[in-house]
PDB file of C-alpha atoms in Angstrom:
ATOM      1  CA  ALA A 108      -6.597  -6.383 -12.187  1.00 86.00           C
ATOM      2  CA  VAL A 109      -3.778  -4.886 -10.145  1.00 85.00           C
ATOM      3  CA  ARG A 110      -6.227  -2.019  -8.899  1.00 88.00           C
ATOM      4  CA  LEU A 111      -8.764  -4.627  -7.866  1.00 88.00           C
ATOM      5  CA  LEU A 112      -6.176  -6.552  -5.860  1.00 86.00           C
ATOM      6  CA  SER A 113      -4.799  -3.441  -4.354  1.00 85.00           C
ATOM      7  CA  ARG A 114      -8.350  -2.620  -3.224  1.00 87.00           C
ATOM      8  CA  ILE A 115      -8.842  -6.107  -1.744  1.00 86.00           C
ATOM      9  CA  ARG A 116      -5.499  -5.844   0.093  1.00 84.00           C
ATOM     10  CA  THR A 117      -6.461  -2.310   1.480  1.00 83.00           C
ATOM     11  CA  THR A 118     -10.203  -3.002   2.250  1.00 85.00           C
ATOM     12  CA  LEU A 119      -9.943  -6.660   3.470  1.00 84.00           C
ATOM     13  CA  GLY A 120      -6.339  -6.940   4.713  1.00 82.00           C
ATOM     14  CA  THR A 121      -5.388 -10.010   2.635  1.00 83.00           C
ATOM     15  CA  GLU A 122      -3.019 -10.588  -0.184  1.00 85.00           C
ATOM     16  CA  LEU A 123      -4.240 -12.122  -3.452  1.00 86.00           C
ATOM     17  CA  THR A 124      -2.189 -12.623  -6.663  1.00 86.00           C
ATOM     18  CA  VAL A 125      -2.974 -11.901 -10.178  1.00 89.00           C
ATOM     19  CA  ARG A 126      -3.087 -15.698 -10.733  1.00 89.00           C
ATOM     20  CA  ASP A 127      -5.842 -15.993  -8.119  1.00 88.00           C
ATOM     21  CA  LEU A 128      -7.883 -13.381  -9.925  1.00 88.00           C
ATOM     22  CA  PHE A 129      -7.553 -15.252 -13.183  1.00 90.00           C
ATOM     23  CA  GLU A 130      -8.147 -18.707 -11.789  1.00 90.00           C
ATOM     24  CA  ALA A 131     -11.176 -17.521  -9.874  1.00 88.00           C
ATOM     25  CA  PRO A 132     -12.617 -14.621 -11.962  1.00 89.00           C
ATOM     26  CA  THR A 133     -16.011 -14.402 -10.096  1.00 90.00           C
ATOM     27  CA  VAL A 134     -16.784 -12.722  -6.830  1.00 89.00           C
ATOM     28  CA  ALA A 135     -17.888 -16.215  -5.330  1.00 89.00           C
ATOM     29  CA  GLY A 136     -14.482 -17.637  -6.519  1.00 88.00           C
ATOM     30  CA  LEU A 137     -12.420 -14.893  -5.105  1.00 87.00           C
ATOM     31  CA  ALA A 138     -14.287 -14.916  -1.875  1.00 86.00           C
ATOM     32  CA  ALA A 139     -13.412 -18.527  -1.425  1.00 87.00           C
ATOM     33  CA  ARG A 140      -9.808 -17.727  -1.899  1.00 85.00           C
ATOM     34  CA  LEU A 141      -9.603 -14.902   0.580  1.00 84.00           C
ATOM     35  CA  GLY A 142      -9.068 -17.320   3.477  1.00 75.00           C
ATOM     36  CA  GLU A 143      -6.234 -18.870   1.475  1.00 73.00           C
ATOM     37  CA  GLY A 144      -4.352 -15.473   0.834  1.00 62.00           C
ATOM     38  CA  GLY A 145      -1.655 -14.320   3.244  1.00 64.00           C
ATOM     39  CA  GLY A 146      -1.922 -11.200   5.262  1.00 66.00           C
ATOM     40  CA  ALA A 147      -1.514  -7.905   3.593  1.00 64.00           C
ATOM     41  CA  ARG A 148       1.841  -6.406   3.412  1.00 68.00           C
ATOM     42  CA  ALA A 149       2.769  -3.541   5.639  1.00 70.00           C
ATOM     43  CA  ALA A 150       1.774  -0.162   4.146  1.00 68.00           C
ATOM     44  CA  LEU A 151       4.580   2.062   2.903  1.00 71.00           C
ATOM     45  CA  VAL A 152       5.555   4.898   5.456  1.00 79.00           C
ATOM     46  CA  PRO A 153       8.250   7.493   5.533  1.00 78.00           C
ATOM     47  CA  MET A 154      11.319   6.280   7.384  1.00 82.00           C
ATOM     48  CA  ALA A 155      14.111   8.190   9.119  1.00 85.00           C
ATOM     49  CA  ARG A 156      17.225   8.464   7.003  1.00 85.00           C
ATOM     50  CA  SER A 157      20.644   9.934   7.181  1.00 85.00           C
ATOM     51  CA  GLU A 158      21.198  13.604   6.272  1.00 84.00           C
ATOM     52  CA  ARG A 159      23.547  12.599   3.456  1.00 90.00           C
ATOM     53  CA  LEU A 160      22.104  10.161   0.983  1.00 94.00           C
ATOM     54  CA  PRO A 161      24.505   8.363  -1.448  1.00 95.00           C
ATOM     55  CA  LEU A 162      24.112   9.048  -5.200  1.00 96.00           C
ATOM     56  CA  SER A 163      22.986   6.144  -7.533  1.00 95.00           C
ATOM     57  CA  PHE A 164      25.455   5.050 -10.117  1.00 95.00           C
ATOM     58  CA  ALA A 165      23.655   7.071 -12.829  1.00 94.00           C
ATOM     59  CA  GLN A 166      23.685  10.150 -10.591  1.00 96.00           C
ATOM     60  CA  GLN A 167      27.345   9.690  -9.888  1.00 96.00           C
ATOM     61  CA  ARG A 168      28.101   9.629 -13.676  1.00 96.00           C
ATOM     62  CA  LEU A 169      26.084  12.805 -14.249  1.00 95.00           C
ATOM     63  CA  TRP A 170      27.650  14.536 -11.160  1.00 95.00           C
ATOM     64  CA  PHE A 171      31.092  13.641 -12.380  1.00 95.00           C
ATOM     65  CA  LEU A 172      30.369  15.059 -15.809  1.00 94.00           C
ATOM     66  CA  HIS A 173      28.772  18.238 -14.244  1.00 94.00           C
ATOM     67  CA  ARG A 174      31.998  18.700 -12.176  1.00 92.00           C
ATOM     68  CA  LEU A 175      34.184  17.958 -15.086  1.00 93.00           C
ATOM     69  CA  GLU A 176      32.545  20.273 -17.620  1.00 92.00           C
ATOM     70  CA  GLY A 177      30.820  22.730 -15.334  1.00 90.00           C
ATOM     71  CA  PRO A 178      27.215  23.728 -15.476  1.00 90.00           C
ATOM     72  CA  SER A 179      25.906  23.375 -19.040  1.00 92.00           C
ATOM     73  CA  ALA A 180      22.611  22.498 -20.828  1.00 95.00           C
ATOM     74  CA  THR A 181      23.956  19.164 -22.226  1.00 95.00           C
ATOM     75  CA  TYR A 182      21.787  16.952 -19.846  1.00 96.00           C
ATOM     76  CA  ASN A 183      18.624  19.141 -19.848  1.00 96.00           C
ATOM     77  CA  VAL A 184      15.367  17.497 -20.458  1.00 95.00           C
ATOM     78  CA  PRO A 185      12.788  19.976 -21.863  1.00 95.00           C
ATOM     79  CA  LEU A 186       9.040  19.445 -22.056  1.00 94.00           C
ATOM     80  CA  ALA A 187       7.117  22.288 -23.893  1.00 95.00           C
ATOM     81  CA  LEU A 188       3.360  22.558 -23.709  1.00 94.00           C
ATOM     82  CA  ARG A 189       1.259  25.059 -25.612  1.00 95.00           C
ATOM     83  CA  LEU A 190      -1.449  26.615 -23.457  1.00 96.00           C
ATOM     84  CA  LYS A 191      -4.406  28.489 -24.925  1.00 96.00           C
ATOM     85  CA  GLY A 192      -6.822  30.719 -23.109  1.00 96.00           C
ATOM     86  CA  GLU A 193      -6.411  32.939 -20.134  1.00 96.00           C
ATOM     87  CA  LEU A 194      -3.611  31.697 -17.699  1.00 97.00           C
ATOM     88  CA  ASP A 195      -3.673  31.950 -13.998  1.00 96.00           C
ATOM     89  CA  LEU A 196      -0.049  32.389 -13.033  1.00 96.00           C
ATOM     90  CA  THR A 197      -0.818  32.060  -9.421  1.00 96.00           C
ATOM     91  CA  ALA A 198      -2.641  28.641  -9.808  1.00 96.00           C
ATOM     92  CA  LEU A 199       0.209  27.500 -12.235  1.00 96.00           C
ATOM     93  CA  ARG A 200       2.809  28.468  -9.523  1.00 96.00           C
ATOM     94  CA  ALA A 201       0.842  26.543  -6.809  1.00 95.00           C
ATOM     95  CA  ALA A 202       0.498  23.519  -9.031  1.00 95.00           C
ATOM     96  CA  PHE A 203       4.242  23.511 -10.009  1.00 95.00           C
ATOM     97  CA  HIS A 204       5.208  23.869  -6.304  1.00 95.00           C
ATOM     98  CA  ASP A 205       2.834  20.963  -5.414  1.00 94.00           C
ATOM     99  CA  LEU A 206       4.482  18.887  -8.210  1.00 94.00           C
ATOM    100  CA  VAL A 207       7.927  19.443  -6.833  1.00 95.00           C
ATOM    101  CA  GLU A 208       6.764  18.986  -3.172  1.00 94.00           C
ATOM    102  CA  ARG A 209       5.432  15.505  -4.113  1.00 91.00           C
ATOM    103  CA  HIS A 210       8.586  14.357  -5.965  1.00 93.00           C
ATOM    104  CA  GLU A 211      11.795  14.321  -3.881  1.00 93.00           C
ATOM    105  CA  SER A 212      13.923  14.005  -6.986  1.00 94.00           C
ATOM    106  CA  LEU A 213      12.760  17.329  -8.292  1.00 96.00           C
ATOM    107  CA  ARG A 214      13.769  19.198  -4.982  1.00 95.00           C
ATOM    108  CA  THR A 215      17.111  17.403  -4.409  1.00 96.00           C
ATOM    109  CA  VAL A 216      20.519  19.223  -4.769  1.00 97.00           C
ATOM    110  CA  PHE A 217      23.847  17.487  -4.943  1.00 97.00           C
ATOM    111  CA  PRO A 218      26.449  19.078  -2.672  1.00 96.00           C
ATOM    112  CA  GLU A 219      29.638  17.416  -1.643  1.00 94.00           C
ATOM    113  CA  ALA A 220      31.518  16.753   1.608  1.00 94.00           C
ATOM    114  CA  ASP A 221      35.139  15.760   1.711  1.00 92.00           C
ATOM    115  CA  GLY A 222      35.055  15.247  -2.010  1.00 89.00           C
ATOM    116  CA  THR A 223      32.005  12.907  -1.926  1.00 94.00           C
ATOM    117  CA  PRO A 224      28.815  13.920  -3.367  1.00 96.00           C
ATOM    118  CA  TYR A 225      25.584  13.308  -1.619  1.00 97.00           C
ATOM    119  CA  GLN A 226      21.876  13.967  -2.123  1.00 97.00           C
ATOM    120  CA  HIS A 227      20.199  16.670  -0.068  1.00 96.00           C
ATOM    121  CA  VAL A 228      16.324  16.820  -0.344  1.00 95.00           C
ATOM    122  CA  ARG A 229      15.155  20.327   0.404  1.00 95.00           C
ATOM    123  CA  ASN A 230      11.936  21.025   2.097  1.00 92.00           C
ATOM    124  CA  GLY A 231       9.852  24.235   2.731  1.00 92.00           C
ATOM    125  CA  ASP A 232      10.854  27.498   1.080  1.00 92.00           C
ATOM    126  CA  ALA A 233      14.255  25.993   0.063  1.00 93.00           C
ATOM    127  CA  ALA A 234      12.140  23.633  -2.239  1.00 95.00           C
ATOM    128  CA  ARG A 235      10.307  26.419  -4.098  1.00 94.00           C
ATOM    129  CA  PRO A 236      10.968  25.877  -7.803  1.00 95.00           C
ATOM    130  CA  VAL A 237      11.716  28.897 -10.121  1.00 92.00           C
ATOM    131  CA  LEU A 238       8.841  29.721 -12.517  1.00 96.00           C
ATOM    132  CA  GLU A 239       9.778  32.602 -14.837  1.00 97.00           C
ATOM    133  CA  VAL A 240       7.628  34.605 -17.106  1.00 97.00           C
ATOM    134  CA  VAL A 241       9.107  35.744 -20.457  1.00 98.00           C
ATOM    135  CA  GLU A 242       7.203  38.178 -22.699  1.00 97.00           C
ATOM    136  CA  THR A 243       7.716  37.445 -26.378  1.00 97.00           C
ATOM    137  CA  ASP A 244       5.813  37.216 -29.533  1.00 95.00           C
ATOM    138  CA  SER A 245       5.628  34.804 -32.396  1.00 92.00           C
ATOM    139  CA  ALA A 246       8.641  36.210 -34.141  1.00 94.00           C
ATOM    140  CA  GLY A 247      10.795  35.919 -31.065  1.00 94.00           C
ATOM    141  CA  TYR A 248       9.341  32.713 -29.696  1.00 94.00           C
ATOM    142  CA  GLY A 249      11.878  30.314 -31.027  1.00 95.00           C
ATOM    143  CA  GLU A 250      14.935  32.137 -29.681  1.00 97.00           C
ATOM    144  CA  ALA A 251      13.212  32.707 -26.336  1.00 97.00           C
ATOM    145  CA  LEU A 252      12.326  28.934 -25.951  1.00 98.00           C
ATOM    146  CA  ALA A 253      15.928  27.948 -27.104  1.00 97.00           C
ATOM    147  CA  ARG A 254      17.398  30.329 -24.481  1.00 97.00           C
ATOM    148  CA  ALA A 255      15.200  28.955 -21.720  1.00 98.00           C
ATOM    149  CA  ILE A 256      16.170  25.453 -22.814  1.00 98.00           C
ATOM    150  CA  ARG A 257      19.958  26.087 -22.655  1.00 98.00           C
ATOM    151  CA  HIS A 258      19.639  27.066 -18.928  1.00 97.00           C
ATOM    152  CA  PRO A 259      22.845  25.747 -17.155  1.00 97.00           C
ATOM    153  CA  PHE A 260      21.578  24.018 -13.860  1.00 96.00           C
ATOM    154  CA  ASP A 261      24.084  24.301 -10.896  1.00 95.00           C
ATOM    155  CA  LEU A 262      23.382  20.886  -9.212  1.00 96.00           C
ATOM    156  CA  VAL A 263      25.132  21.962  -5.999  1.00 95.00           C
ATOM    157  CA  SER A 264      22.738  24.766  -5.172  1.00 94.00           C
ATOM    158  CA  GLU A 265      19.793  24.847  -7.767  1.00 96.00           C
ATOM    159  CA  LEU A 266      16.820  22.477  -7.805  1.00 97.00           C
ATOM    160  CA  PRO A 267      17.066  20.326 -10.870  1.00 97.00           C
ATOM    161  CA  VAL A 268      13.721  21.548 -12.294  1.00 97.00           C
ATOM    162  CA  ARG A 269      12.447  24.865 -13.419  1.00 97.00           C
ATOM    163  CA  ALA A 270       9.552  26.240 -15.444  1.00 97.00           C
ATOM    164  CA  THR A 271       9.380  29.080 -17.878  1.00 98.00           C
ATOM    165  CA  VAL A 272       6.085  30.485 -19.233  1.00 98.00           C
ATOM    166  CA  LEU A 273       6.588  32.222 -22.708  1.00 98.00           C
ATOM    167  CA  ARG A 274       3.748  34.716 -23.015  1.00 97.00           C
ATOM    168  CA  LEU A 275       3.015  35.217 -26.743  1.00 97.00           C
ATOM    169  CA  SER A 276      -0.254  37.031 -26.058  1.00 96.00           C
ATOM    170  CA  ALA A 277      -2.920  37.452 -23.340  1.00 95.00           C
ATOM    171  CA  ASP A 278      -4.436  34.075 -24.296  1.00 96.00           C
ATOM    172  CA  GLU A 279      -1.515  32.105 -25.856  1.00 97.00           C
ATOM    173  CA  HIS A 280       1.396  30.804 -23.766  1.00 97.00           C
ATOM    174  CA  VAL A 281       3.995  28.041 -23.960  1.00 97.00           C
ATOM    175  CA  LEU A 282       5.033  26.336 -20.583  1.00 97.00           C
ATOM    176  CA  LEU A 283       8.548  24.875 -20.697  1.00 97.00           C
ATOM    177  CA  LEU A 284       9.241  22.578 -18.065  1.00 96.00           C
ATOM    178  CA  LEU A 285      12.993  22.030 -17.809  1.00 96.00           C
ATOM    179  CA  ALA A 286      14.720  19.288 -15.721  1.00 96.00           C
ATOM    180  CA  HIS A 287      18.240  18.078 -15.415  1.00 96.00           C
ATOM    181  CA  HIS A 288      18.853  14.461 -16.396  1.00 95.00           C
ATOM    182  CA  ILE A 289      20.151  13.673 -12.840  1.00 96.00           C
ATOM    183  CA  ALA A 290      16.447  14.033 -11.694  1.00 94.00           C
ATOM    184  CA  SER A 291      14.503  13.107 -14.914  1.00 91.00           C
ATOM    185  CA  ASP A 292      14.719  11.200 -18.118  1.00 85.00           C
ATOM    186  CA  GLY A 293      12.833  10.771 -21.316  1.00 79.00           C
ATOM    187  CA  TRP A 294      10.461   8.241 -19.606  1.00 84.00           C
ATOM    188  CA  SER A 295       9.593  10.761 -16.944  1.00 85.00           C
ATOM    189  CA  THR A 296       8.280  13.474 -19.334  1.00 83.00           C
ATOM    190  CA  ASP A 297       4.774  11.878 -19.774  1.00 85.00           C
ATOM    191  CA  PRO A 298       4.043  11.450 -15.917  1.00 85.00           C
ATOM    192  CA  LEU A 299       5.471  14.832 -15.351  1.00 83.00           C
ATOM    193  CA  ALA A 300       3.097  16.329 -17.983  1.00 83.00           C
ATOM    194  CA  HIS A 301       0.229  14.398 -16.558  1.00 84.00           C
ATOM    195  CA  ASP A 302       0.944  15.665 -13.143  1.00 85.00           C
TER     196      ASP A 302
END
């Protein structure tokens, strides 16, 4: 229903509600309501913003704990995916870079000025995420994965996401996507894996 209403808004430039769709569930019924709908909302476009973006309350809490405890793995959010078959590392690196390029939170660092933290969204080469390849085998896999998960992010200078490919053999790999909780949470892992 929402996709249909979005398509009507985009194509015909008019705004209908979900209620309109259920009260007039036929093409003829919707066509009659097109004149009653308001004009379409303005499209979302990038806006100019200040160089120093404030932190959300949740980010402030995590930044404070990071400053208090120092870099640690306490707030890491891991997602491990088993990959079977030949792995094209060049394509994987490009896909990971594309993912980070599309999601600002994954290319944001948290420096401070005059004791106040702020968000700095990186672009270009400064936004290239780390993708490390670790050679291991089935016996050493568990320790290699645990070591990669324990990576301590430095929120001031390091992107809050990284990837590690654990190569068990030529056609068996584990991809670990590791994000800091300041940029990700448990609800984000499914969309991240899908992307």
